[in-house]
Short mmCIF file of C-alpha atoms in Angstrom, two decimals:
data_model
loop_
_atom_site.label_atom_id
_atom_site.label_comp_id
_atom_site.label_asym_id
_atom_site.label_seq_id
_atom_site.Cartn_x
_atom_site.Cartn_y
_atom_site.Cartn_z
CA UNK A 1 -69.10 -4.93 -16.13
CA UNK A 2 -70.81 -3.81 -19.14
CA UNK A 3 -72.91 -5.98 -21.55
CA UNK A 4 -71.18 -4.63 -24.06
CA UNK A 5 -69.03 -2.27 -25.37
CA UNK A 6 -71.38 0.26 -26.72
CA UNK A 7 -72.54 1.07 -23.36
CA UNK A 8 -69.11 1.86 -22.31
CA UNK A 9 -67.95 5.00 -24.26
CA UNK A 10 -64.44 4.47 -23.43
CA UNK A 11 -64.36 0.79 -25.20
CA UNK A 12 -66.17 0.35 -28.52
CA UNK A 13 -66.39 4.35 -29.30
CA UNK A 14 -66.36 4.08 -32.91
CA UNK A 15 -67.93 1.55 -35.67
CA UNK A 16 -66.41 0.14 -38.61
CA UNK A 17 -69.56 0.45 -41.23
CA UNK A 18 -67.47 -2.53 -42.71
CA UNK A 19 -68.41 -5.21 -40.10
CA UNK A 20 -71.09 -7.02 -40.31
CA UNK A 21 -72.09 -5.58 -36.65
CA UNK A 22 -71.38 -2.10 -37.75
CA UNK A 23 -73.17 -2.28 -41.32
CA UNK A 24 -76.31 -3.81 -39.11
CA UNK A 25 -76.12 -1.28 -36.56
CA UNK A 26 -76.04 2.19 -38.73
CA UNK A 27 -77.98 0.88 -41.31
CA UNK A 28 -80.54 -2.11 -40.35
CA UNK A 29 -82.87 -0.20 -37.46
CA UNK A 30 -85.70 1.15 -38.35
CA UNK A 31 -84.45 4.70 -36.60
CA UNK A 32 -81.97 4.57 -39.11
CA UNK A 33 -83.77 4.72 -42.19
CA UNK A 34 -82.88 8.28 -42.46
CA UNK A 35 -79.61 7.39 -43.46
CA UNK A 36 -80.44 4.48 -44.95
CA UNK A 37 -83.27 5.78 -47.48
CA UNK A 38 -81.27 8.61 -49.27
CA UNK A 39 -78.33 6.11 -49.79
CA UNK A 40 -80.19 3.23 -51.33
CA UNK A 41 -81.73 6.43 -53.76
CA UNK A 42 -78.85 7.41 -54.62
CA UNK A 43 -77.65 3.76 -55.48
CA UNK A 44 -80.66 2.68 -57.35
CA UNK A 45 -80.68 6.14 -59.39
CA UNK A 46 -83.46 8.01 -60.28
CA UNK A 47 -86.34 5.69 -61.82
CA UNK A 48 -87.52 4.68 -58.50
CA UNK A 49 -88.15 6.85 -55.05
CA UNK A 50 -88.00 5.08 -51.83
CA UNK A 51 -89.86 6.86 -49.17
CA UNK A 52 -89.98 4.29 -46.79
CA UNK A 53 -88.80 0.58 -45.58
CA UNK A 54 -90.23 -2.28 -43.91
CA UNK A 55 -87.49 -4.37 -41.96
CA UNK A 56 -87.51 -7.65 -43.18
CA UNK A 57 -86.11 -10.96 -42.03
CA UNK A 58 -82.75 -11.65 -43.15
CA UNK A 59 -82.79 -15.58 -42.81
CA UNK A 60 -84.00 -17.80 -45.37
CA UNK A 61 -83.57 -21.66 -44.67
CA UNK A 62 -83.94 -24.42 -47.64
CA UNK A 63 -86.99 -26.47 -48.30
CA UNK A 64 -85.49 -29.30 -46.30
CA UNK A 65 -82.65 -29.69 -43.53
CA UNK A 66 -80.10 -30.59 -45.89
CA UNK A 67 -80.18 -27.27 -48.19
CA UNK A 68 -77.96 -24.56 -47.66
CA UNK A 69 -79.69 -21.54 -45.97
CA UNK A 70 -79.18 -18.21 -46.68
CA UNK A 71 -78.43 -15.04 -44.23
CA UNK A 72 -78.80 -10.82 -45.41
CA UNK A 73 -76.61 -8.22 -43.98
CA UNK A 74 -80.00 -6.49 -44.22
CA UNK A 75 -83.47 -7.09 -46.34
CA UNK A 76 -86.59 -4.52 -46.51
CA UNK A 77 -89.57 -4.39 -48.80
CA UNK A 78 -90.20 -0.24 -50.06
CA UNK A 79 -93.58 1.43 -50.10
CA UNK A 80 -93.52 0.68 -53.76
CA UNK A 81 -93.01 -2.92 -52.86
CA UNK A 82 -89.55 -4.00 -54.17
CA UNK A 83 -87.74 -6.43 -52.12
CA UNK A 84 -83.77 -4.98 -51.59
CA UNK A 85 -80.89 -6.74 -50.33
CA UNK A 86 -78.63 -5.05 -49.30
CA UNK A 87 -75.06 -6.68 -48.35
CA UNK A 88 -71.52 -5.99 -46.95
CA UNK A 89 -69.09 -8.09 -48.63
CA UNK A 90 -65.05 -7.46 -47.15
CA UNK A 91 -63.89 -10.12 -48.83
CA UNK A 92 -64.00 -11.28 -52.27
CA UNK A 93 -64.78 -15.55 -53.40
CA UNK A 94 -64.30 -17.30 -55.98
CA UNK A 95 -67.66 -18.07 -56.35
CA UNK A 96 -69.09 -14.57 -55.47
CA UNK A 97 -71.05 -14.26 -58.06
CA UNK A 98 -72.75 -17.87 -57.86
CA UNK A 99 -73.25 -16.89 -53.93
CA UNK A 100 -75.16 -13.24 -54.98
CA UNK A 101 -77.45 -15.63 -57.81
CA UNK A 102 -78.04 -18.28 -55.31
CA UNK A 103 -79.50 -15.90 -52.13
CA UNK A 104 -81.27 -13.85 -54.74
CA UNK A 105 -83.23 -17.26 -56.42
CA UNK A 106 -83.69 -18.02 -53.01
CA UNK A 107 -85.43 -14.91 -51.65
CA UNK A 108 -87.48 -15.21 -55.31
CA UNK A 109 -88.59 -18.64 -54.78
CA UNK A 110 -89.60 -18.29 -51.39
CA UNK A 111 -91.96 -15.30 -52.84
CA UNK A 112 -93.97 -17.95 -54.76
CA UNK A 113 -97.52 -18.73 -52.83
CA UNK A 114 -97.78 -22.04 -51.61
CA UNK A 115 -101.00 -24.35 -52.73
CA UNK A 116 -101.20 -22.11 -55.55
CA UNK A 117 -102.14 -23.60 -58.90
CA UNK A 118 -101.20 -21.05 -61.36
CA UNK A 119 -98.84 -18.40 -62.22
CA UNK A 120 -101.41 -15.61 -61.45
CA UNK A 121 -99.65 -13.45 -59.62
CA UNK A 122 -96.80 -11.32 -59.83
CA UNK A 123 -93.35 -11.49 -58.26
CA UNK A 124 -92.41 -8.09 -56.25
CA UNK A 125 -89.03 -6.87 -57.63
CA UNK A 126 -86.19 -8.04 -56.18
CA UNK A 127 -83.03 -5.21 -55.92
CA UNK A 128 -79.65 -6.52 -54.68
CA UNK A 129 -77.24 -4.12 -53.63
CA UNK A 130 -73.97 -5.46 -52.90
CA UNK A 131 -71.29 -3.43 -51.20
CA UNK A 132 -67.79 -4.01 -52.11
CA UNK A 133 -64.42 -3.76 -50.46
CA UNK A 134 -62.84 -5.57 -52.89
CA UNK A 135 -62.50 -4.89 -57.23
CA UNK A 136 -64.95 -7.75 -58.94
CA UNK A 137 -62.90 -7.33 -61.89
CA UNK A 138 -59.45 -6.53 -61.17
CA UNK A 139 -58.70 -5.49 -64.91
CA UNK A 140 -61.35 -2.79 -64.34
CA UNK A 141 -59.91 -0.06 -62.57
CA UNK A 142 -62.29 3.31 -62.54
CA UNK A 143 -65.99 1.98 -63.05
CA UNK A 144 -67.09 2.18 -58.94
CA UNK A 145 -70.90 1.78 -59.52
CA UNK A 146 -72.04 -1.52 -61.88
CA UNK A 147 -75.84 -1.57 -62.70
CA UNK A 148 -76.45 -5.30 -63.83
CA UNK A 149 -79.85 -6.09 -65.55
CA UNK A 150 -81.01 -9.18 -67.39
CA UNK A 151 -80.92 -9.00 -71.18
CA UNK A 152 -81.07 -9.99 -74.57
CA UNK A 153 -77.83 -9.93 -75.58
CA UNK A 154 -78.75 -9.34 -79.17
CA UNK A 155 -80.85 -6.62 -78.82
CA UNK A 156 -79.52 -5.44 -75.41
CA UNK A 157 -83.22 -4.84 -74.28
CA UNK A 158 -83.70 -5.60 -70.71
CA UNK A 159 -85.38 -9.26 -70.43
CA UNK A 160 -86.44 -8.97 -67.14
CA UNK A 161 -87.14 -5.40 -65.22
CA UNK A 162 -87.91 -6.61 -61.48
CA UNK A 163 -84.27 -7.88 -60.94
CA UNK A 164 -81.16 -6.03 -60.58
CA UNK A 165 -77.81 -6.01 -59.10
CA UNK A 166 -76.15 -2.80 -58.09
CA UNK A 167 -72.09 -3.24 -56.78
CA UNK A 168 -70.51 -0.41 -55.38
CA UNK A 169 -67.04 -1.41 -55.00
CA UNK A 170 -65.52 1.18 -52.64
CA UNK A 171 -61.31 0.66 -53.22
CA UNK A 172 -62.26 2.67 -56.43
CA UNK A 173 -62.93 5.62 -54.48
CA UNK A 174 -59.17 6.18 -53.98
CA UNK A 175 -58.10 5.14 -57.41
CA UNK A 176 -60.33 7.51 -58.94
CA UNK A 177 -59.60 10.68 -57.29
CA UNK A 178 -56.09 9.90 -57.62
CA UNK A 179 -56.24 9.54 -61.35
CA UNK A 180 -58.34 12.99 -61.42
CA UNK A 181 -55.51 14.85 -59.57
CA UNK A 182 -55.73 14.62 -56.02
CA UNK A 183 -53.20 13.16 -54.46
CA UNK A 184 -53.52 9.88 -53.07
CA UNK A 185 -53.70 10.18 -48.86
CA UNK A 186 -51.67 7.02 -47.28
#
């Protein structure tokens, strides 16, 4: 009997990237940061280079027993220093959006020094790059790739550069070469 079923080849041969096993396991070793590195480039765009990651933990707990803790698909600081996130959603909730704020204050607030006094230091940036089987606005049919900043929403300056949200919401894929031409595959 095997431990498990990746050391059988005839059980377990391939891995849905969509599990949270499979996402971990291409993606969250340090081995596979080859694969991993040119993605998250891609995603983030072309203001920032990563050239490496540091694996970091993906458990945060509350400040006491009774507050909710939070768990990462995966979390890594760059050489540059920016803290990304980095998670595999299947499903969508109705409060998705509350759960991305809440693990992303969470990650921020646990960057604060304790004993400190004073604000006099700086927070790292904090990327969060959610990926999406599932449409966060099903009205919205062709945009794949959001790019969510905070900002004044009178001058539409960013507010606040060191955190972002990045949703790549893969059903899109399909609707969008379909509506360029191809024909859609069943």
């Amino acid at each position: 009997m095997t431990k498990n079923n990746l050391d059988n080849p005839a059980v377990g041969r391939y891995i849905d990237p969509g599990s949270d096993f499979g996402f971990k396991f291409l993606f969250g070793r340090p081995a596979h940061q080859d694969i991993l590195i040119p993605f998250l480039n891609e995603l983030i765009g072309s203001s920032k280079r990563i050239k490496s990651l540091v694996y970091g933990p993906t458990e945060y707990l509350g400040e006491t027993a009774d507050q909710k803790k939070v768990i990462f698909d995966l979390r890594c600081t760059s050489d540059n220093g920016e803290e990304i996130i980095v998670e595999m959603q299947r499903m969508n909730h109705d409060n998705f959006k509350e759960r991305v704020m809440f693990s992303t204050s969470r990650l921020i607030s646990s960057q604060y020094p304790k004993g400190v006094e004073y604000w006099n230091f700086e927070l790292p940036e904090v990327i969060f790059i959610g990926i999406l089987e599932f449409r966060m606005d099903e009205k919205e049919r062709e945009r794949y790739l959001k790019s969510i900043s905070l900002i004044d929403k009178d001058s539409g300056r960013i507010f606040y550069s060191k955190l972002s949200y990045i949703f790549l919401e893969l059903p899109k894929f399909r609707l969008l070469f379909v509506s360029k031409g191809g024909r859609e595959l069943a």
